[in-house]
Every structure is written in structure tokens, then in C-alpha cells.
Amino acid sequence: MEKFFTAIATKSATLMGQPAAFMIATGCCIVWAVTGPVFHYSDTWQLVINTGTTVLTFLAVFLIQNSQNRDGAAIQAKLDELMRAVPKARPEFIGIEHLTDAEICAIRRALENEAGHGDKDAASADASVDELLERR
């Protein structure tokens, strides 16, 4: 089931990202708008576009999120492999994506300070990158 969903999500995300999909959606909206006078701008006429767009948006959110999750996990695995393979890299960085936002921001600030790009006044108050990585 998971492979089937992955295949459907990947194919759907690819198709929805094509210019033709945008043109089809735009064409549907134009056809809907042009038919307004024919249906006297009735409640049913409005319900058709509202229901269609709501259902498609609802389904697209899950498909796009699935694609982003897989892409993010693949990129993270590749970065982890690079961190493992580069001799001077600190292996403690592997897995920091599981830290809280505050912890990641603290590490980023410490890296900026270490590189000389951070706030000079805050540099002395912040912990070093190594200290922050040891705490996790």
C-alpha cells in the first residue's frame, strides 16, 4: 500500500507541477465563469466550483506533503552521508534535524559566531558549537 501511495503521490505532484495542469485549471475556471449567465449564477453553479476546488485542494495538500517529506528525508540522508565522509566534518551534526527550533537556532548562531559573521556582542554570551552539540 505504501509503495502504491508513493507512486501515486509522486506522479500526481509531478503532473500538478506542469504548465499544462495550470492551463487546464485556468480553462476550467474560465468555462465555469462563462457558464454563469446560462445557469443564472445559481447556488448550484457556485457550488460546483466551490466543491471542486475544495476537494482538489484537500487532496493536493496530502500529496504535496508526502512528496516534500520524502524529498526532505532523502536530502537529509545525503547530507548525513557527506558529513560522515568529510574528514574535518563534525559527526555530531548528523541528526540535528530532530532538535527543537530553539536548539537549531542556537547552533546556527554559534556557527555564525565561529565563522566571524555573528553578532559580536552576543558571541561571548553564546555557547560554542561543540558545547551545544555535546548537550544533545
PDB file of C-alpha atoms in Angstrom:
ATOM      1  CA  MET A   1       0.000   0.000   0.000  1.00  0.00           C
ATOM      2  CA  GLU A   2       2.825   2.396   0.887  1.00  0.00           C
ATOM      3  CA  LYS A   3       4.608   1.889  -2.456  1.00  0.00           C
ATOM      4  CA  PHE A   4       1.322   2.397  -4.292  1.00  0.00           C
ATOM      5  CA  PHE A   5       0.650   5.664  -2.432  1.00  0.00           C
ATOM      6  CA  THR A   6       4.227   6.834  -3.025  1.00  0.00           C
ATOM      7  CA  ALA A   7       3.894   6.153  -6.741  1.00  0.00           C
ATOM      8  CA  ILE A   8       0.555   7.966  -6.924  1.00  0.00           C
ATOM      9  CA  ALA A   9       1.825  10.910  -4.850  1.00  0.00           C
ATOM     10  CA  THR A  10       4.972  11.267  -6.942  1.00  0.00           C
ATOM     11  CA  LYS A  11       3.135  11.077 -10.255  1.00  0.00           C
ATOM     12  CA  SER A  12       0.381  13.454  -9.073  1.00  0.00           C
ATOM     13  CA  ALA A  13       2.861  16.007  -7.725  1.00  0.00           C
ATOM     14  CA  THR A  14       4.788  15.857 -10.991  1.00  0.00           C
ATOM     15  CA  LEU A  15       1.644  16.301 -13.079  1.00  0.00           C
ATOM     16  CA  MET A  16       0.264  19.114 -10.899  1.00  0.00           C
ATOM     17  CA  GLY A  17       3.533  20.997 -11.297  1.00  0.00           C
ATOM     18  CA  GLN A  18       3.345  21.095 -15.091  1.00  0.00           C
ATOM     19  CA  PRO A  19       2.268  24.180 -17.078  1.00  0.00           C
ATOM     20  CA  ALA A  20      -0.449  22.095 -18.742  1.00  0.00           C
ATOM     21  CA  ALA A  21      -2.073  21.436 -15.350  1.00  0.00           C
ATOM     22  CA  PHE A  22      -2.194  25.167 -14.679  1.00  0.00           C
ATOM     23  CA  MET A  23      -3.701  25.793 -18.112  1.00  0.00           C
ATOM     24  CA  ILE A  24      -6.344  23.080 -17.564  1.00  0.00           C
ATOM     25  CA  ALA A  25      -7.288  24.543 -14.174  1.00  0.00           C
ATOM     26  CA  THR A  26      -7.442  28.036 -15.648  1.00  0.00           C
ATOM     27  CA  GLY A  27      -9.562  26.741 -18.537  1.00  0.00           C
ATOM     28  CA  CYS A  28     -11.982  25.081 -16.112  1.00  0.00           C
ATOM     29  CA  CYS A  29     -12.375  28.340 -14.200  1.00  0.00           C
ATOM     30  CA  ILE A  30     -12.978  30.268 -17.422  1.00  0.00           C
ATOM     31  CA  VAL A  31     -15.576  27.728 -18.595  1.00  0.00           C
ATOM     32  CA  TRP A  32     -17.248  27.907 -15.186  1.00  0.00           C
ATOM     33  CA  ALA A  33     -17.312  31.730 -15.274  1.00  0.00           C
ATOM     34  CA  VAL A  34     -18.653  31.850 -18.835  1.00  0.00           C
ATOM     35  CA  THR A  35     -21.485  29.461 -17.957  1.00  0.00           C
ATOM     36  CA  GLY A  36     -22.629  31.754 -15.142  1.00  0.00           C
ATOM     37  CA  PRO A  37     -25.262  33.571 -17.231  1.00  0.00           C
ATOM     38  CA  VAL A  38     -26.519  30.264 -18.668  1.00  0.00           C
ATOM     39  CA  PHE A  39     -27.221  28.966 -15.159  1.00  0.00           C
ATOM     40  CA  HIS A  40     -28.332  32.402 -13.909  1.00  0.00           C
ATOM     41  CA  TYR A  41     -25.485  32.462 -11.385  1.00  0.00           C
ATOM     42  CA  SER A  42     -27.425  29.942  -9.302  1.00  0.00           C
ATOM     43  CA  ASP A  43     -26.367  28.446  -5.999  1.00  0.00           C
ATOM     44  CA  THR A  44     -25.732  25.135  -7.745  1.00  0.00           C
ATOM     45  CA  TRP A  45     -23.476  26.878 -10.283  1.00  0.00           C
ATOM     46  CA  GLN A  46     -21.435  28.361  -7.436  1.00  0.00           C
ATOM     47  CA  LEU A  47     -21.430  25.073  -5.535  1.00  0.00           C
ATOM     48  CA  VAL A  48     -19.823  23.276  -8.481  1.00  0.00           C
ATOM     49  CA  ILE A  49     -16.657  25.403  -8.418  1.00  0.00           C
ATOM     50  CA  ASN A  50     -16.529  25.599  -4.632  1.00  0.00           C
ATOM     51  CA  THR A  51     -16.836  21.844  -4.188  1.00  0.00           C
ATOM     52  CA  GLY A  52     -14.409  21.024  -6.979  1.00  0.00           C
ATOM     53  CA  THR A  53     -11.692  23.378  -5.791  1.00  0.00           C
ATOM     54  CA  THR A  54     -12.117  22.374  -2.150  1.00  0.00           C
ATOM     55  CA  VAL A  55     -11.840  18.641  -2.845  1.00  0.00           C
ATOM     56  CA  LEU A  56      -8.867  19.042  -5.180  1.00  0.00           C
ATOM     57  CA  THR A  57      -7.061  21.340  -2.738  1.00  0.00           C
ATOM     58  CA  PHE A  58      -7.708  18.967   0.156  1.00  0.00           C
ATOM     59  CA  LEU A  59      -6.262  16.008  -1.752  1.00  0.00           C
ATOM     60  CA  ALA A  60      -3.353  18.012  -3.167  1.00  0.00           C
ATOM     61  CA  VAL A  61      -2.213  19.018   0.321  1.00  0.00           C
ATOM     62  CA  PHE A  62      -1.621  15.375   1.265  1.00  0.00           C
ATOM     63  CA  LEU A  63       0.103  14.524  -1.995  1.00  0.00           C
ATOM     64  CA  ILE A  64       2.398  17.546  -1.868  1.00  0.00           C
ATOM     65  CA  GLN A  65       3.232  16.999   1.809  1.00  0.00           C
ATOM     66  CA  ASN A  66       4.133  13.383   1.097  1.00  0.00           C
ATOM     67  CA  SER A  67       6.446  14.435  -1.738  1.00  0.00           C
ATOM     68  CA  GLN A  68       8.094  17.111   0.424  1.00  0.00           C
ATOM     69  CA  ASN A  69       8.592  14.675   3.311  1.00  0.00           C
ATOM     70  CA  ARG A  70      10.289  12.142   1.034  1.00  0.00           C
ATOM     71  CA  ASP A  71      12.437  14.803  -0.639  1.00  0.00           C
ATOM     72  CA  GLY A  72      13.461  16.246   2.729  1.00  0.00           C
ATOM     73  CA  ALA A  73      14.347  12.822   4.129  1.00  0.00           C
ATOM     74  CA  ALA A  74      16.391  11.961   1.027  1.00  0.00           C
ATOM     75  CA  ILE A  75      18.282  15.259   1.170  1.00  0.00           C
ATOM     76  CA  GLN A  76      18.926  14.778   4.889  1.00  0.00           C
ATOM     77  CA  ALA A  77      20.299  11.270   4.270  1.00  0.00           C
ATOM     78  CA  LYS A  78      22.594  12.640   1.569  1.00  0.00           C
ATOM     79  CA  LEU A  79      23.822  15.425   3.852  1.00  0.00           C
ATOM     80  CA  ASP A  80      24.402  12.934   6.664  1.00  0.00           C
ATOM     81  CA  GLU A  81      26.485  10.795   4.277  1.00  0.00           C
ATOM     82  CA  LEU A  82      28.540  13.850   3.303  1.00  0.00           C
ATOM     83  CA  MET A  83      29.049  14.708   6.973  1.00  0.00           C
ATOM     84  CA  ARG A  84      30.216  11.157   7.605  1.00  0.00           C
ATOM     85  CA  ALA A  85      32.556  11.123   4.590  1.00  0.00           C
ATOM     86  CA  VAL A  86      34.271  14.508   5.011  1.00  0.00           C
ATOM     87  CA  PRO A  87      37.248  14.092   7.354  1.00  0.00           C
ATOM     88  CA  LYS A  88      37.061  17.509   9.062  1.00  0.00           C
ATOM     89  CA  ALA A  89      33.270  17.474   9.484  1.00  0.00           C
ATOM     90  CA  ARG A  90      31.837  17.105  12.974  1.00  0.00           C
ATOM     91  CA  PRO A  91      29.776  13.901  13.025  1.00  0.00           C
ATOM     92  CA  GLU A  92      27.746  15.333  15.925  1.00  0.00           C
ATOM     93  CA  PHE A  93      25.823  17.330  13.311  1.00  0.00           C
ATOM     94  CA  ILE A  94      24.253  14.136  11.970  1.00  0.00           C
ATOM     95  CA  GLY A  95      20.658  14.018  13.200  1.00  0.00           C
ATOM     96  CA  ILE A  96      20.351  17.626  14.402  1.00  0.00           C
ATOM     97  CA  GLU A  97      17.153  17.931  12.358  1.00  0.00           C
ATOM     98  CA  HIS A  98      15.487  16.172  15.304  1.00  0.00           C
ATOM     99  CA  LEU A  99      16.358  19.014  17.719  1.00  0.00           C
ATOM    100  CA  THR A 100      13.946  21.784  18.661  1.00  0.00           C
ATOM    101  CA  ASP A 101      13.825  25.010  16.688  1.00  0.00           C
ATOM    102  CA  ALA A 102      15.499  26.857  19.565  1.00  0.00           C
ATOM    103  CA  GLU A 103      18.360  24.355  19.715  1.00  0.00           C
ATOM    104  CA  ILE A 104      18.923  24.556  15.959  1.00  0.00           C
ATOM    105  CA  CYS A 105      18.871  28.382  16.083  1.00  0.00           C
ATOM    106  CA  ALA A 106      21.453  28.321  18.899  1.00  0.00           C
ATOM    107  CA  ILE A 107      23.711  26.050  16.841  1.00  0.00           C
ATOM    108  CA  ARG A 108      23.289  28.264  13.777  1.00  0.00           C
ATOM    109  CA  ARG A 109      24.163  31.369  15.842  1.00  0.00           C
ATOM    110  CA  ALA A 110      27.236  29.616  17.244  1.00  0.00           C
ATOM    111  CA  LEU A 111      28.308  28.613  13.722  1.00  0.00           C
ATOM    112  CA  GLU A 112      27.908  32.206  12.545  1.00  0.00           C
ATOM    113  CA  ASN A 113      29.946  33.421  15.516  1.00  0.00           C
ATOM    114  CA  GLU A 114      32.599  30.775  14.817  1.00  0.00           C
ATOM    115  CA  ALA A 115      32.793  31.910  11.194  1.00  0.00           C
ATOM    116  CA  GLY A 116      33.021  35.552  12.246  1.00  0.00           C
ATOM    117  CA  HIS A 117      29.643  36.520  10.788  1.00  0.00           C
ATOM    118  CA  GLY A 118      27.616  36.627  14.001  1.00  0.00           C
ATOM    119  CA  ASP A 119      26.730  39.438  16.384  1.00  0.00           C
ATOM    120  CA  LYS A 120      29.997  40.401  18.108  1.00  0.00           C
ATOM    121  CA  ASP A 121      28.277  41.374  21.382  1.00  0.00           C
ATOM    122  CA  ALA A 122      26.301  38.124  21.613  1.00  0.00           C
ATOM    123  CA  ALA A 123      29.276  35.929  20.636  1.00  0.00           C
ATOM    124  CA  SER A 124      30.753  35.922  24.120  1.00  0.00           C
ATOM    125  CA  ALA A 125      27.404  35.040  25.761  1.00  0.00           C
ATOM    126  CA  ASP A 126      26.580  32.122  23.451  1.00  0.00           C
ATOM    127  CA  ALA A 127      27.969  28.626  23.884  1.00  0.00           C
ATOM    128  CA  SER A 128      30.333  27.226  21.282  1.00  0.00           C
ATOM    129  CA  VAL A 129      29.151  24.855  18.585  1.00  0.00           C
ATOM    130  CA  ASP A 130      30.953  21.959  20.252  1.00  0.00           C
ATOM    131  CA  GLU A 131      29.338  22.732  23.625  1.00  0.00           C
ATOM    132  CA  LEU A 132      25.869  22.863  22.058  1.00  0.00           C
ATOM    133  CA  LEU A 133      26.397  19.607  20.173  1.00  0.00           C
ATOM    134  CA  GLU A 134      27.612  17.865  23.345  1.00  0.00           C
ATOM    135  CA  ARG A 135      24.389  18.840  25.179  1.00  0.00           C
ATOM    136  CA  ARG A 136      22.127  16.923  22.801  1.00  0.00           C
TER     137      ARG A 136
END
